[in-house]
mmCIF file of C-alpha atoms in Angstrom:
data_model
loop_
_atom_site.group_PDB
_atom_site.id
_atom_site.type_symbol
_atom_site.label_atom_id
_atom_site.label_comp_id
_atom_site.label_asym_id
_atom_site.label_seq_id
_atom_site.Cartn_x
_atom_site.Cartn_y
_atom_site.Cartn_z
ATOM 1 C CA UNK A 1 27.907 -45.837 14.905
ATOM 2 C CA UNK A 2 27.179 -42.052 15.306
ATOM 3 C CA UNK A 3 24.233 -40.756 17.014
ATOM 4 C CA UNK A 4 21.210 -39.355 15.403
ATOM 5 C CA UNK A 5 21.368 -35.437 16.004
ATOM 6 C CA UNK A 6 18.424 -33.997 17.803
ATOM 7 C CA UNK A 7 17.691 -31.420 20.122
ATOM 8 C CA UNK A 8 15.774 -31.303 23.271
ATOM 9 C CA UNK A 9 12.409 -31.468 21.913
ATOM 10 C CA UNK A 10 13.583 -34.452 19.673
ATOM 11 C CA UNK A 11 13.854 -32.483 16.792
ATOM 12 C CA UNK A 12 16.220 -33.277 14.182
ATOM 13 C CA UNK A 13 18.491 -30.655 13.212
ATOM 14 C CA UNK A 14 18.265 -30.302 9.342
ATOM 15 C CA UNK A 15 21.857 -30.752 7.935
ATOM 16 C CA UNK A 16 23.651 -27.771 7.124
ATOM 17 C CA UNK A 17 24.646 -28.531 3.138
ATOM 18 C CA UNK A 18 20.578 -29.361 2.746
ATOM 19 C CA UNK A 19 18.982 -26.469 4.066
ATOM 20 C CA UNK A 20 21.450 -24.792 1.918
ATOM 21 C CA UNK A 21 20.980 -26.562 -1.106
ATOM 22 C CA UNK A 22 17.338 -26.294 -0.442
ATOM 23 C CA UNK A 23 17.628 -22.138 0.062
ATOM 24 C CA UNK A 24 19.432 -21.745 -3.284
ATOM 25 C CA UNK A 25 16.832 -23.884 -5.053
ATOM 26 C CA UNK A 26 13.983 -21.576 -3.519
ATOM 27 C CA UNK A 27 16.310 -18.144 -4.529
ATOM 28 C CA UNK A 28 16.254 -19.767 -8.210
ATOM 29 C CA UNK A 29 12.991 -20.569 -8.333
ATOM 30 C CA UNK A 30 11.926 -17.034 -7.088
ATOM 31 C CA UNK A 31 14.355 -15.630 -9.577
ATOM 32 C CA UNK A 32 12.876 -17.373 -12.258
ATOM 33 C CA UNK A 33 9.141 -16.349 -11.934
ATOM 34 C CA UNK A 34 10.711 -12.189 -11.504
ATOM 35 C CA UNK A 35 13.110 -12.750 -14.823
ATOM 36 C CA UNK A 36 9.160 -14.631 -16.299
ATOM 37 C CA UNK A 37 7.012 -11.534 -14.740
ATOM 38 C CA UNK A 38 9.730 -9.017 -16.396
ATOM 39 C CA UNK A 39 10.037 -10.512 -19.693
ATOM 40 C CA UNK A 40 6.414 -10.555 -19.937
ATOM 41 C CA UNK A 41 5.712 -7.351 -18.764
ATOM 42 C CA UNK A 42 8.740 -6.023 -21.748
ATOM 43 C CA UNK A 43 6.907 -8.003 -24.061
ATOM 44 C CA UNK A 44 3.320 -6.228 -23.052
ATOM 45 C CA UNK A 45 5.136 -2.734 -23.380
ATOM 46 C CA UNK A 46 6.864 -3.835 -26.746
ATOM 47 C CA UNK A 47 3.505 -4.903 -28.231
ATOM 48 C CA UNK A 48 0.934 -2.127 -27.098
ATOM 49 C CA UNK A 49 3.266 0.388 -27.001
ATOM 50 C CA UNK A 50 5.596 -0.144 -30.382
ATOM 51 C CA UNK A 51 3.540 -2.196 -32.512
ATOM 52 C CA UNK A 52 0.151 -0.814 -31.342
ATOM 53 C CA UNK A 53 -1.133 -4.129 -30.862
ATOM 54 C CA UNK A 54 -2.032 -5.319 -27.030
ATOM 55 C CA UNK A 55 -1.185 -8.990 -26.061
ATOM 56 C CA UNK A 56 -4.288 -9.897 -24.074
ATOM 57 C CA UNK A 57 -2.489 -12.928 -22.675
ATOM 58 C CA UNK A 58 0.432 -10.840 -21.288
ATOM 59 C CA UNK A 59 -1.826 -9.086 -18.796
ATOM 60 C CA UNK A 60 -3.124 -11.989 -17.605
ATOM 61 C CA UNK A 61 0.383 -13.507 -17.195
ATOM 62 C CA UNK A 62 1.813 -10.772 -15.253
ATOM 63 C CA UNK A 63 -0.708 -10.953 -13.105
ATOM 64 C CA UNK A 64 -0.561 -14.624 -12.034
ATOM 65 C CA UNK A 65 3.300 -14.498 -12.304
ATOM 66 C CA UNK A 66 2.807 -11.203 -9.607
ATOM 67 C CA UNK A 67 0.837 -13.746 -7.304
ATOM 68 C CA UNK A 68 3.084 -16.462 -7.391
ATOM 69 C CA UNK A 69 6.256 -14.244 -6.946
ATOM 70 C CA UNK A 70 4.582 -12.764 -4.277
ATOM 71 C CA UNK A 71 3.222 -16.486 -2.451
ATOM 72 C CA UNK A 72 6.657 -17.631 -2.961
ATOM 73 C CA UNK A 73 8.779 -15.138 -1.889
ATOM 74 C CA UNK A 74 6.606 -14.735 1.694
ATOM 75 C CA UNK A 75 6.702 -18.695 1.528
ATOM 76 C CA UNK A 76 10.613 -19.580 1.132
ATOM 77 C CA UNK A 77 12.467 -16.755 0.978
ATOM 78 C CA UNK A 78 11.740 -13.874 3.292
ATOM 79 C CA UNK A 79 13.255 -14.704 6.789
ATOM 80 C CA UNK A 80 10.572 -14.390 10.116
ATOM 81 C CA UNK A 81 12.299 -11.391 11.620
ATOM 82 C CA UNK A 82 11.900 -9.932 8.393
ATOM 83 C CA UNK A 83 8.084 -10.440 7.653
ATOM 84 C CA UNK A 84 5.772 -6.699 8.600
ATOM 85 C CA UNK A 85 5.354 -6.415 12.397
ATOM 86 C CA UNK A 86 4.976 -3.807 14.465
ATOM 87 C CA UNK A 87 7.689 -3.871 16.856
ATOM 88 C CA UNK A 88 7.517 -0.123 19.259
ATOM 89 C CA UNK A 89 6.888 -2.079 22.194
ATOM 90 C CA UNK A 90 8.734 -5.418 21.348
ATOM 91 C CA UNK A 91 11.796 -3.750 20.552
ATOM 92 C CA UNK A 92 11.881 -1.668 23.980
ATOM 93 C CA UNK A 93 11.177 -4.985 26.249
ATOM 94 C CA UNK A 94 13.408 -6.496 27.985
ATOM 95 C CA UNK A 95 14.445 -9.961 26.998
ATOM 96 C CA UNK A 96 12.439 -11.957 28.708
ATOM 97 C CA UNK A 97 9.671 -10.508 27.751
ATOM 98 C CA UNK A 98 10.193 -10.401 23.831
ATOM 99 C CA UNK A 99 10.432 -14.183 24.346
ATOM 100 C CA UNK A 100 6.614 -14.003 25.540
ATOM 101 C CA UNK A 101 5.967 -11.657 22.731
ATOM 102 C CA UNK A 102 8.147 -13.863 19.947
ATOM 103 C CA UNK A 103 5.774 -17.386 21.352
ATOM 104 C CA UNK A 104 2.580 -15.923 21.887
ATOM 105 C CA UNK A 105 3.004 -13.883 18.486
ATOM 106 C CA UNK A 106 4.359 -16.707 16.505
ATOM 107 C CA UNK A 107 1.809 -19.322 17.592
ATOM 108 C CA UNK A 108 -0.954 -17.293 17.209
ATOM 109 C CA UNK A 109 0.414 -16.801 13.616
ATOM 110 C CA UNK A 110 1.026 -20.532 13.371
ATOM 111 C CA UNK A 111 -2.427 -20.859 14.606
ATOM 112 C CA UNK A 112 -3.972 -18.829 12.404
ATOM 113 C CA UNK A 113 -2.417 -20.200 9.488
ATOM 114 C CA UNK A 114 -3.344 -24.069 10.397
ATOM 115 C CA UNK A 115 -6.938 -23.035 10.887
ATOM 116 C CA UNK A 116 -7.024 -21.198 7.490
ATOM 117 C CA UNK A 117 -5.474 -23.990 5.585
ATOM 118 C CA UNK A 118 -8.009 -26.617 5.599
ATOM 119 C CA UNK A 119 -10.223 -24.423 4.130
ATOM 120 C CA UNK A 120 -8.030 -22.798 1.892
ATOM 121 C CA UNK A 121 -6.896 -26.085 0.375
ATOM 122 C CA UNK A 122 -10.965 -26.937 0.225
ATOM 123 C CA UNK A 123 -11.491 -23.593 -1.967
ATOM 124 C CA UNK A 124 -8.650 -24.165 -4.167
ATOM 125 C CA UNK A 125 -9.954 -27.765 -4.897
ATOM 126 C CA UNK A 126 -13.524 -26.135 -6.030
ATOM 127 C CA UNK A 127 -11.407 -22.992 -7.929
ATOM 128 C CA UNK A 128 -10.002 -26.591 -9.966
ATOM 129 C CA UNK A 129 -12.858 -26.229 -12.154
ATOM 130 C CA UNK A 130 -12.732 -22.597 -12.981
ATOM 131 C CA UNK A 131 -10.492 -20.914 -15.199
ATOM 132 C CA UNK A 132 -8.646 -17.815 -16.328
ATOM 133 C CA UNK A 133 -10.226 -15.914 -18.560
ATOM 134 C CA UNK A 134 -7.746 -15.808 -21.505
ATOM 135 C CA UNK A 135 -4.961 -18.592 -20.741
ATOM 136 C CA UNK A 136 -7.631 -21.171 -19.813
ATOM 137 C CA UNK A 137 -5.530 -21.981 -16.821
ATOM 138 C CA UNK A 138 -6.668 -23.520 -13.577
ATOM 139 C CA UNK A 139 -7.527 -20.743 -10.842
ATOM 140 C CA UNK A 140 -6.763 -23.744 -8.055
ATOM 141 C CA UNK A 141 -3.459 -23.584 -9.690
ATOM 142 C CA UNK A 142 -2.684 -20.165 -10.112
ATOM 143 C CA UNK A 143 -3.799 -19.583 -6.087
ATOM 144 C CA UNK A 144 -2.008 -22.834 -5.089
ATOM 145 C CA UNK A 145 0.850 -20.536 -4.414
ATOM 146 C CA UNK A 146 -0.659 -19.155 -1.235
ATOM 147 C CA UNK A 147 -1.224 -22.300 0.546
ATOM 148 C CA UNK A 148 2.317 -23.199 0.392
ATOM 149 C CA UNK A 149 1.887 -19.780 2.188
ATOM 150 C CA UNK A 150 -0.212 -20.920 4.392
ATOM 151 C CA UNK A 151 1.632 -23.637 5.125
ATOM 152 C CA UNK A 152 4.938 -22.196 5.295
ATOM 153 C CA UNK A 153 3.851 -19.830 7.760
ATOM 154 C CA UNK A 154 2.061 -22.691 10.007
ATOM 155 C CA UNK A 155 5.825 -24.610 10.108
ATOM 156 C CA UNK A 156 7.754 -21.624 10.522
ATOM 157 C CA UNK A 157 5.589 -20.022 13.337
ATOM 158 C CA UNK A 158 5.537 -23.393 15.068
ATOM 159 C CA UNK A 159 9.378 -23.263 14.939
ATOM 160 C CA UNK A 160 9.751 -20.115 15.987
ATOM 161 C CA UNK A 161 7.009 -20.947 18.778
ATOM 162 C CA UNK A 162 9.775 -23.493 20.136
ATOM 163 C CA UNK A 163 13.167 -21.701 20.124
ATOM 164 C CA UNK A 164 11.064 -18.638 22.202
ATOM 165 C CA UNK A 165 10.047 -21.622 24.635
ATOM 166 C CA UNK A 166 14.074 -22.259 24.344
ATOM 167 C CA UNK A 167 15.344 -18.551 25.010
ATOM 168 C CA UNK A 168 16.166 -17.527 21.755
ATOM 169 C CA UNK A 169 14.452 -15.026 19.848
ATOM 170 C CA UNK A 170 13.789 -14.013 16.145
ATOM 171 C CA UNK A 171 17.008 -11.761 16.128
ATOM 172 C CA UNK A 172 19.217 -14.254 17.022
ATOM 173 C CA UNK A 173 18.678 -15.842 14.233
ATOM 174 C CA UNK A 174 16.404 -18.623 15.949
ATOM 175 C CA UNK A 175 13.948 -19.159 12.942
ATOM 176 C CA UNK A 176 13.872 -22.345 11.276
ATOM 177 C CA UNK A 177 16.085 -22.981 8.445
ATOM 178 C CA UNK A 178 18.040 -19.476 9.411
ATOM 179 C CA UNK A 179 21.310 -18.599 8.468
ATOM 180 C CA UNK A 180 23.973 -17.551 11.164
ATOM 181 C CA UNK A 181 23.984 -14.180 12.346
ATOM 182 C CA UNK A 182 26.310 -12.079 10.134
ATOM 183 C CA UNK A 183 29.466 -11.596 12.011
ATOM 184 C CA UNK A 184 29.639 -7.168 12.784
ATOM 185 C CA UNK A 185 26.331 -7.137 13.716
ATOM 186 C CA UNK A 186 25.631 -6.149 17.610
ATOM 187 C CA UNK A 187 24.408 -8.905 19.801
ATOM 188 C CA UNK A 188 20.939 -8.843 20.457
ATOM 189 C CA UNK A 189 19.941 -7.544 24.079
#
């Protein structure tokens, strides 16, 4: 009988062949809403540009399409040590030290985001009844995206939060669900 794999905390370690199955399903889903946004935003040039005769509903699209491309990709596809920070002083600290920066930075994040979400969720419930103005679709639905934001942010911070506690940092490739470092690249100091 083999043992169940864990980790100190007793966290399970997600099995390799899932978490990639799992990444190429989020790459084809955020492929699929950029091929959606750009074949509506050809068909919105086409129309009010060649035939002189605006598609209303292709503005609207876009827009929502924008949102969700943007919700998703921050949500499932850009890695932590990728998301906007400003990193003068992190990058310049010694080791130790960027692990206090990488916790206290990434649970504060996590924080943030698990305080938010309750509410978010809340406002997105009472958005159920409104709707867009020319699709007649759900706003709760067309913002739903950034909850999974939300809570993407609140899982990943909190993993983060733990592999700092553990020595290893957001360069190493200690984020949850990472990918190995790429061999060629420098070790991180």
């Amino acid at each position: 009988m083999s043992e169940a794999r864990g980790d100190a905390f007793g966290l399970a370690r997600p099995d390799r062949r899932l978490v990639s199955a799992a990444r190429r399903v989020a790459e084809a889903v955020g492929i699929a809403l950029f091929a959606a946004l750009a074949c509506t935003f050809i068909v919105q040039v086409t129309a009010r540009w060649v035939f002189d005769r605006p598609l209303p509903w292709t503005d609207e699209l876009a827009v929502i399409l924008y949102l969700a491309s943007v919700f998703w990709a921050g949500a499932a596809l850009v890695p932590w040590r990728e998301q906007v920070a400003m990193d003068l002083v992190y990058s310049q600290a010694p080791r130790g030290l960027r692990r206090g920066f990488a916790f206290v930075g990434a649970a504060a994040a996590a924080g943030l985001a698990a305080a938010a979400l309750p509410a978010t969720v809340d406002y997105l419930v009472d958005l159920h009844r409104d709707r867009t103005p020319v699709l007649g679709w759900s706003l709760g639905l067309v913002y739903a995206p950034f909850a999974l934001l939300l809570a993407s942010i609140v899982l990943r911070g909190a993993g983060v939060a733990i592999q700092a506690l553990r020595g290893r940092l957001p360069e190493d490739g200690a984020t949850p669900l990472a990918e190995p470092r790429p061999a060629g690249l420098p070790p991180a100091r």
